[in-house]
Coordinates of C-alpha atoms and ligand atoms in Angstrom, one line a residue:
M8 CA 0.0 0.0 0.0
V9 CA 1.2 3.5 -0.8
D10 CA 1.3 5.8 2.2
S11 CA -1.3 8.6 2.4
F12 CA 0.0 12.1 1.8
I13 CA -0.8 15.7 1.2
Y14 CA 0.9 17.3 -1.8
H15 CA 1.2 21.1 -1.6
N16 CA 4.2 22.9 -3.0
R17 CA 3.7 26.7 -2.8
T18 CA 6.9 27.9 -4.4
K19 CA 6.4 30.0 -7.4
I20 CA 9.1 29.5 -10.0
Y21 CA 10.4 31.9 -12.6
F22 CA 12.6 29.8 -14.9
G23 CA 14.9 31.0 -17.7
N24 CA 17.7 33.3 -18.5
G25 CA 16.6 36.9 -18.1
E26 CA 13.8 36.1 -15.7
L27 CA 15.6 37.9 -12.9
S28 CA 14.2 41.1 -14.4
H29 CA 10.9 40.2 -12.6
L30 CA 12.6 40.2 -9.2
H31 CA 11.6 43.8 -8.3
E32 CA 7.9 42.9 -8.9
E33 CA 8.1 40.0 -6.5
L34 CA 10.1 41.9 -3.9
A35 CA 7.6 44.7 -3.8
K36 CA 4.8 42.2 -3.0
W37 CA 6.5 40.6 0.0
G38 CA 8.0 43.4 2.0
T39 CA 9.8 46.7 2.4
R40 CA 12.9 45.8 4.4
V41 CA 15.0 43.0 3.0
L42 CA 17.9 40.9 4.2
L43 CA 20.2 39.8 1.4
V44 CA 22.1 36.6 2.2
Y45 CA 25.0 35.3 0.2
G46 CA 28.2 33.3 0.4
G47 CA 31.9 33.8 -0.2
G48 CA 31.8 36.2 -3.1
S49 CA 30.9 34.1 -6.2
I50 CA 27.9 36.4 -6.9
K51 CA 30.1 39.5 -6.8
K52 CA 32.6 37.9 -9.3
N53 CA 29.9 36.8 -11.8
G54 CA 27.9 40.0 -11.7
L55 CA 24.8 38.6 -10.1
Y56 CA 25.2 40.9 -7.0
D57 CA 24.9 44.1 -9.1
K58 CA 21.8 42.8 -10.8
I59 CA 20.2 42.0 -7.5
V60 CA 21.0 45.4 -6.0
E61 CA 19.5 47.1 -9.1
E62 CA 16.3 45.1 -8.6
I63 CA 16.1 45.9 -4.9
D64 CA 16.5 49.6 -5.7
K65 CA 13.9 49.4 -8.4
A66 CA 11.4 47.9 -5.9
G67 CA 12.2 50.7 -3.5
L68 CA 13.3 48.4 -0.7
S69 CA 15.9 49.1 2.0
G70 CA 17.7 46.6 4.1
Y71 CA 20.7 44.7 5.2
E72 CA 23.2 42.0 4.1
I73 CA 24.7 38.9 5.6
S74 CA 27.6 37.5 3.6
G75 CA 30.3 34.9 4.1
V76 CA 28.0 31.8 4.4
K77 CA 30.4 28.9 4.0
P78 CA 29.8 25.5 2.5
N79 CA 28.3 23.2 5.2
P80 CA 26.8 26.3 6.9
E81 CA 26.7 26.7 10.7
V82 CA 24.1 27.9 13.2
P83 CA 25.9 30.9 14.7
L84 CA 25.8 32.9 11.4
A85 CA 22.1 32.1 11.1
A86 CA 21.6 33.2 14.7
R87 CA 23.3 36.5 13.8
G88 CA 21.0 36.9 10.8
A89 CA 17.9 36.2 12.9
R90 CA 18.9 38.8 15.4
L91 CA 19.5 41.3 12.7
C92 CA 16.0 40.6 11.3
R93 CA 14.4 41.1 14.7
E94 CA 16.3 44.3 15.5
G95 CA 16.1 45.8 12.0
G96 CA 12.4 45.0 11.3
V97 CA 13.2 42.9 8.3
D98 CA 10.1 41.5 6.6
L99 CA 11.6 39.7 3.7
I100 CA 14.7 37.5 3.1
L101 CA 16.5 37.1 -0.3
A102 CA 19.0 34.3 -0.6
A103 CA 21.4 34.2 -3.6
G104 CA 23.8 31.3 -3.7
G105 CA 24.1 27.5 -3.4
G106 CA 22.3 25.2 -1.0
S107 CA 24.4 26.5 1.9
V108 CA 23.2 30.1 1.4
I109 CA 19.6 29.1 0.9
D110 CA 19.6 26.8 4.0
T111 CA 21.1 29.6 6.1
A112 CA 18.5 32.0 4.9
K113 CA 15.8 29.4 5.7
V114 CA 17.1 29.0 9.3
I115 CA 17.2 32.8 9.6
A116 CA 13.6 33.0 8.3
G117 CA 12.3 30.3 10.6
S118 CA 14.0 31.5 13.8
T119 CA 13.5 35.3 13.5
L120 CA 10.4 35.2 15.7
Y121 CA 12.2 32.9 18.3
E122 CA 14.5 34.6 20.8
G123 CA 16.4 31.4 21.7
S124 CA 19.0 29.5 19.7
P125 CA 17.9 28.4 16.2
W126 CA 19.3 25.0 17.1
D127 CA 16.2 24.5 19.4
L128 CA 14.1 24.6 16.2
V129 CA 16.4 22.5 14.1
V130 CA 16.2 19.6 16.7
N131 CA 12.4 20.1 17.0
K132 CA 12.5 21.2 20.6
V133 CA 10.3 24.2 19.5
Q134 CA 8.0 24.3 16.5
P135 CA 8.0 27.4 14.3
E136 CA 4.6 28.9 13.7
K137 CA 5.6 31.5 11.2
A138 CA 8.7 32.4 9.2
V139 CA 9.8 35.5 7.4
P140 CA 8.9 35.1 3.7
L141 CA 11.9 33.9 1.6
I142 CA 12.8 34.5 -2.0
T143 CA 15.7 32.5 -3.5
I144 CA 18.0 32.8 -6.4
P145 CA 19.9 29.5 -6.6
T146 CA 23.4 29.7 -8.2
M147 CA 24.1 25.9 -8.3
A148 CA 22.1 22.9 -9.4
A149 CA 22.4 20.5 -6.5
T150 CA 20.3 20.5 -3.3
G151 CA 16.9 21.6 -4.6
S152 CA 16.6 23.8 -1.5
E153 CA 15.0 26.5 -3.6
M154 CA 11.7 24.5 -3.8
N155 CA 11.7 22.4 -0.7
D156 CA 10.9 22.8 3.0
C157 CA 14.3 21.6 4.4
A158 CA 17.3 23.4 5.7
V159 CA 20.5 21.5 6.5
I160 CA 22.7 23.1 9.1
T161 CA 25.6 22.2 11.5
N162 CA 26.1 22.8 15.1
P163 CA 29.8 23.5 15.2
V164 CA 30.1 22.7 18.9
T165 CA 28.6 19.2 18.8
H166 CA 29.4 18.5 15.1
Q167 CA 25.8 17.6 14.5
K168 CA 24.6 18.3 11.0
Y169 CA 20.8 18.0 10.7
G170 CA 18.1 18.6 8.2
W171 CA 15.3 20.7 9.6
S172 CA 12.0 20.3 7.7
A173 CA 9.1 22.6 8.2
E174 CA 6.5 23.9 5.7
V175 CA 7.1 27.5 6.8
L176 CA 10.6 27.3 5.5
R177 CA 9.6 26.7 1.9
P178 CA 10.5 29.6 -0.3
R179 CA 7.7 31.8 -1.7
V180 CA 9.3 32.5 -5.0
S181 CA 12.5 31.2 -6.6
F182 CA 14.3 32.5 -9.7
L183 CA 15.9 29.6 -11.6
C184 CA 18.1 31.3 -14.2
P185 CA 20.6 28.8 -15.7
E186 CA 22.9 31.7 -16.5
N187 CA 23.5 32.1 -12.8
T188 CA 25.2 28.7 -12.7
Y189 CA 27.5 29.2 -15.7
S190 CA 30.4 30.2 -13.4
V191 CA 30.2 27.0 -11.2
S192 CA 33.5 25.2 -11.5
P193 CA 33.7 21.7 -13.1
F194 CA 34.4 20.2 -9.6
Q195 CA 31.4 21.9 -8.0
T196 CA 29.2 21.0 -11.0
A197 CA 30.3 17.3 -10.5
C198 CA 29.5 17.5 -6.7
G199 CA 26.1 19.0 -7.4
S200 CA 25.3 16.4 -10.0
A201 CA 26.3 13.6 -7.7
D202 CA 24.0 15.1 -5.1
I203 CA 21.0 15.2 -7.5
L204 CA 21.7 11.6 -8.5
S205 CA 21.8 10.6 -4.8
H206 CA 18.5 12.4 -4.0
L207 CA 16.9 10.3 -6.7
L208 CA 18.5 7.1 -5.7
E209 CA 17.6 7.5 -2.0
V210 CA 13.9 7.5 -3.1
Y211 CA 14.2 5.1 -6.1
L212 CA 16.0 2.3 -4.1
N213 CA 13.0 1.1 -2.2
Q214 CA 11.4 -2.2 -1.6
E215 CA 8.0 -0.7 -0.8
E216 CA 5.2 -0.2 -3.3
G217 CA 5.2 3.1 -5.1
F218 CA 4.0 4.8 -8.2
D219 CA 5.5 3.3 -11.4
S220 CA 5.1 6.5 -13.3
I221 CA 7.2 8.3 -10.7
D222 CA 9.8 5.5 -11.0
G223 CA 10.0 6.2 -14.7
Y224 CA 10.3 9.9 -14.0
M225 CA 13.2 9.3 -11.6
E226 CA 14.9 7.1 -14.2
A227 CA 14.5 9.8 -16.8
M228 CA 16.0 12.4 -14.4
M229 CA 18.9 10.2 -13.6
R230 CA 19.6 9.7 -17.3
S231 CA 19.4 13.4 -17.8
V232 CA 22.0 14.2 -15.1
I233 CA 24.3 11.5 -16.5
R234 CA 23.9 13.1 -20.0
W235 CA 24.3 16.8 -19.1
A236 CA 26.7 16.9 -16.2
P237 CA 29.8 16.2 -18.3
I238 CA 28.7 18.7 -20.9
A239 CA 28.2 21.4 -18.2
M240 CA 31.7 20.5 -16.8
A241 CA 33.3 20.9 -20.1
E242 CA 31.4 24.0 -21.3
G243 CA 30.3 26.1 -18.3
N244 CA 27.9 28.3 -20.2
H245 CA 26.1 25.5 -22.1
E246 CA 22.6 26.8 -21.6
E247 CA 20.8 23.5 -22.3
A248 CA 23.0 21.5 -20.0
R249 CA 22.7 24.1 -17.2
A250 CA 19.0 24.4 -17.7
N251 CA 18.4 20.6 -17.5
L252 CA 20.6 20.2 -14.4
M253 CA 18.8 23.1 -12.7
W254 CA 15.3 21.6 -13.4
D255 CA 16.4 18.1 -12.5
S256 CA 17.8 19.3 -9.2
V257 CA 14.5 20.8 -8.0
W258 CA 12.2 18.0 -9.1
A259 CA 14.5 15.4 -7.5
I260 CA 13.7 16.7 -4.0
N261 CA 10.6 18.9 -3.8
D262 CA 8.1 16.3 -2.5
L263 CA 7.0 15.0 -5.9
V264 CA 9.0 11.9 -6.1
E265 CA 9.0 11.0 -2.4
S266 CA 5.3 11.4 -1.8
G267 CA 3.7 8.2 -0.7
R268 CA 7.0 6.5 0.1
H269 CA 9.0 6.1 3.3
V270 CA 12.5 7.4 2.6
A271 CA 15.3 6.7 5.1
W272 CA 18.0 8.9 3.4
S273 CA 20.5 6.2 4.2
C274 CA 23.5 7.7 2.3
H275 CA 22.6 11.2 3.3
G276 CA 22.6 10.3 7.0
M277 CA 26.1 8.8 6.6
E278 CA 27.3 11.7 4.5
H279 CA 26.1 14.5 6.8
E280 CA 28.4 13.0 9.4
L281 CA 31.4 13.2 7.0
S282 CA 30.8 16.8 6.1
A283 CA 30.0 17.7 9.7
F284 CA 33.3 16.4 11.0
Y285 CA 35.6 16.9 7.9
D286 CA 33.9 19.8 6.1
I287 CA 34.0 18.0 2.7
P288 CA 31.6 19.0 -0.1
H289 CA 28.3 17.1 0.4
G290 CA 28.0 15.8 -3.2
L291 CA 31.6 14.5 -3.0
G292 CA 30.9 12.5 0.2
L293 CA 27.8 11.0 -1.5
A294 CA 29.8 10.1 -4.6
I295 CA 32.2 8.1 -2.4
L296 CA 29.6 6.5 -0.2
T297 CA 27.0 5.5 -2.8
P298 CA 28.9 2.7 -4.6
A299 CA 29.9 1.2 -1.3
F300 CA 26.3 1.4 -0.1
L301 CA 25.0 -0.3 -3.3
R302 CA 27.5 -3.1 -3.1
F303 CA 26.6 -3.6 0.6
A304 CA 22.8 -3.6 -0.3
L305 CA 23.1 -6.1 -3.1
R306 CA 21.2 -9.2 -2.0
E307 CA 18.3 -11.4 -3.2
E308 CA 15.5 -9.1 -2.1
T309 CA 17.1 -6.0 -3.6
L310 CA 18.0 -7.6 -6.9
P311 CA 14.7 -6.6 -8.7
R312 CA 15.2 -2.9 -8.1
L313 CA 19.0 -2.9 -8.7
C314 CA 18.4 -4.7 -12.0
Q315 CA 15.8 -2.2 -13.0
F316 CA 18.3 0.6 -12.2
A317 CA 21.0 -1.1 -14.2
I318 CA 18.8 -1.6 -17.2
N319 CA 16.8 1.5 -17.3
V320 CA 19.3 4.0 -16.1
M321 CA 22.8 2.6 -16.7
G322 CA 21.9 1.0 -20.0
V323 CA 23.0 -2.6 -19.0
K324 CA 21.6 -5.3 -21.4
N325 CA 19.0 -7.4 -19.8
K326 CA 20.8 -10.7 -20.2
G327 CA 22.7 -13.1 -18.0
D328 CA 21.8 -13.7 -14.4
R329 CA 20.2 -11.0 -12.4
E330 CA 23.1 -10.6 -10.0
K331 CA 25.5 -10.0 -12.9
V332 CA 23.2 -7.3 -14.4
A333 CA 22.9 -5.6 -11.0
R334 CA 26.6 -5.6 -10.5
K335 CA 27.2 -4.2 -13.9
G336 CA 24.8 -1.3 -13.1
I337 CA 26.7 -0.5 -9.9
K338 CA 30.0 -0.7 -11.8
R339 CA 28.8 1.7 -14.5
L340 CA 27.6 4.2 -11.9
T341 CA 30.9 4.0 -10.1
K342 CA 32.8 4.6 -13.3
F343 CA 30.6 7.6 -14.1
L344 CA 31.2 9.2 -10.7
R345 CA 35.0 8.5 -10.8
E346 CA 35.9 8.8 -14.4
T347 CA 33.3 11.1 -16.0
L348 CA 32.7 13.4 -13.0
E349 CA 36.4 13.0 -12.0
L350 CA 35.5 12.8 -8.3
P351 CA 37.9 11.2 -5.8
A352 CA 37.1 7.6 -5.2
K353 CA 38.1 7.1 -1.5
L354 CA 37.9 8.8 1.9
S355 CA 41.6 8.3 2.2
D356 CA 42.0 10.5 -0.8
L357 CA 40.5 13.2 1.4
S358 CA 42.8 12.3 4.4
I359 CA 40.0 10.7 6.3
D360 CA 40.8 7.6 8.3
E361 CA 38.8 5.4 10.5
T362 CA 39.3 7.4 13.8
L363 CA 35.7 8.7 13.9
F364 CA 33.8 5.9 12.1
E365 CA 32.3 4.5 15.3
R366 CA 31.2 7.9 16.6
M367 CA 29.7 8.9 13.2
A368 CA 27.9 5.6 12.9
D369 CA 26.4 6.1 16.4
N370 CA 25.1 9.5 15.3
V371 CA 23.6 8.1 12.2
I372 CA 21.5 5.5 14.0
S373 CA 20.4 7.9 16.7
W374 CA 19.4 10.6 14.3
K375 CA 15.8 11.8 14.6
G376 CA 13.5 8.9 14.7
Q377 CA 16.0 6.1 13.6
E378 CA 15.8 4.2 16.9
G379 CA 19.0 2.2 16.4
V380 CA 18.5 1.0 12.9
V381 CA 18.2 3.0 9.6
Q382 CA 15.2 1.3 8.0
G383 CA 15.9 2.0 4.3
F384 CA 16.5 0.0 1.1
V385 CA 18.3 -2.4 3.5
P386 CA 18.3 -2.0 7.3
L387 CA 21.6 -0.5 8.5
T388 CA 22.9 -1.2 12.0
K389 CA 25.8 0.7 13.6
E390 CA 28.1 -2.2 12.5
D391 CA 26.9 -2.1 8.9
I392 CA 27.5 1.7 8.8
V393 CA 31.1 1.2 10.0
E394 CA 31.6 -1.5 7.4
I395 CA 30.4 0.8 4.7
Y396 CA 32.7 3.7 5.9
K397 CA 35.6 1.2 5.9
A398 CA 34.8 0.0 2.4
C399 CA 35.3 3.7 1.3
L400 CA 38.9 3.9 2.6
Ligands
NZQ680 O1 30.2 30.8 -1.3 P1 30.3 31.2 -2.8 O2 31.3 32.2 -3.1 O3 29.0 31.5 -3.4 O4 30.8 29.8 -3.5 C1 30.1 28.6 -3.5 C2 30.8 27.5 -2.6 O5 32.1 27.7 -2.5 C3 30.3 28.0 -4.9 N1 29.3 28.5 -5.8 C4 27.9 28.4 -5.7 N2 27.4 29.0 -6.8 C5 28.4 29.4 -7.6 C6 29.6 29.1 -7.0 N3 30.8 29.3 -7.5 C7 30.8 29.9 -8.7 N4 29.7 30.3 -9.4 C8 28.5 30.0 -8.9 N5 27.4 30.3 -9.6 O6 30.1 26.6 -4.7 C9 30.6 26.2 -3.4 C10 29.6 25.3 -2.7 O7 28.4 25.9 -2.4 P2 27.3 25.2 -1.5 O8 26.2 26.2 -1.4 O9 27.9 24.7 -0.3 O10 26.9 24.0 -2.4 P3 25.6 23.1 -2.5 O11 24.5 23.8 -3.3 O12 26.0 21.8 -3.0 O13 25.0 23.1 -1.0 C11 25.5 22.1 -0.1 C12 24.8 22.2 1.3 O14 23.4 21.9 1.2 C13 23.1 20.8 2.0 C14 24.4 20.1 2.1 O15 24.5 19.2 3.2 C15 25.4 21.2 2.2 O16 25.4 21.7 3.5 N6 21.9 20.1 1.5 C16 20.7 20.8 1.6 C17 19.6 20.1 1.2 C18 18.3 20.8 1.3 N7 18.2 22.0 1.8 O17 17.3 20.3 0.9 C19 19.5 18.7 0.8 C20 20.9 18.2 0.4 O18 20.8 16.8 0.4 C21 22.0 18.7 1.2 O19 22.1 18.0 2.4
ZN681 ZN1 22.0 15.8 -0.9

């Protein structure tokens, strides 16, 4: 039986190069004092910052800025942003950047009306009733944060990196202009593409009943990422490649594909530990973990799904025994991640050793609601997780 669900995605999307010229119209609808949130400076280098300032002026808004959001963002900067919003009477937040910037803006938006630490909200100690409206301008195809209700943020004191999901965090409007991703480096394009693939795989690899039309859609999106990522890496301003990746990234994780399914986010749970402790790019951690997870998960009951993936996504011929077909699919995916996306293959390539594996595995199994075992495509105990980490060395 498919789980019951409500589907309601309120984010209004402007898609296409040049669509940012409508930003002033949307800004004027949502507030008069804006907080602009951005990262380490890529939007200044590629000219996006100047365009945004022009639109803010055109809308007649005044406001503030918070910059310097770093990859794998942390709570203290968001707490500073929330304070600024409270004290400055900010009624609208505008985020321009990758997932880290958008997630920081979400945490600011969701914690402005709460005087305590935003971390209380992230760990669900307090429920947000309202959030400041958020408009986003994503500059990378990766997390899909621009159309979903989740913010992923780290507590630097405890090294806990959690996803906080709440409907109030979902952006009101997002401007998806492929041209804003032209300057993303080949390496970050590869990391983002590995992240999109992982979002799809986390849902697709499931032994429960689901919608077969949605399975087909996920397969088509995975094929699309595999087709366009290397083109975007080779030619940064390839409009069709950037547009496809941008659209795939939002539909991979905006509630459509996961509705009606229980998703355990097995690889994401393991990866968030890696990026919390070692500050590595999220997509890179997933690219290393996913092949090891798939090899671990290969067994009689998972063969039907893994064969379907091998045949429909990785183009393996449907002949020979099922285990061979499934193994070939995993091999081809691994080759794509390592050779086509040119991503490092091992944790040891990133100077990560087994010192923290036990501690990280403990965190994964005690993460919100896991109760000792991650109940995903295959159940994962603490020992299984340590084994998967070790297989990545
Ligand atoms: O900081 P700037 O200077 O902007 O540079 C960034 C950063 O160094 C750069 N970049 C972004 N757009 C660029 C650009 N460089 C040149 N041109 C552009 N147009 O790329 C670097 C990485 O940025 P980041 O925002 O960290 O990347 P990403 O979008 O992959 O976000 C990763 C974060 O999102 C979380 C991850 O865990 C990680 O913390 N996730 C968020 C999710 C969500 N909200 O739904 C789900 C995901 O699974 C994920 O966990
Ligand atoms: Zn992800």
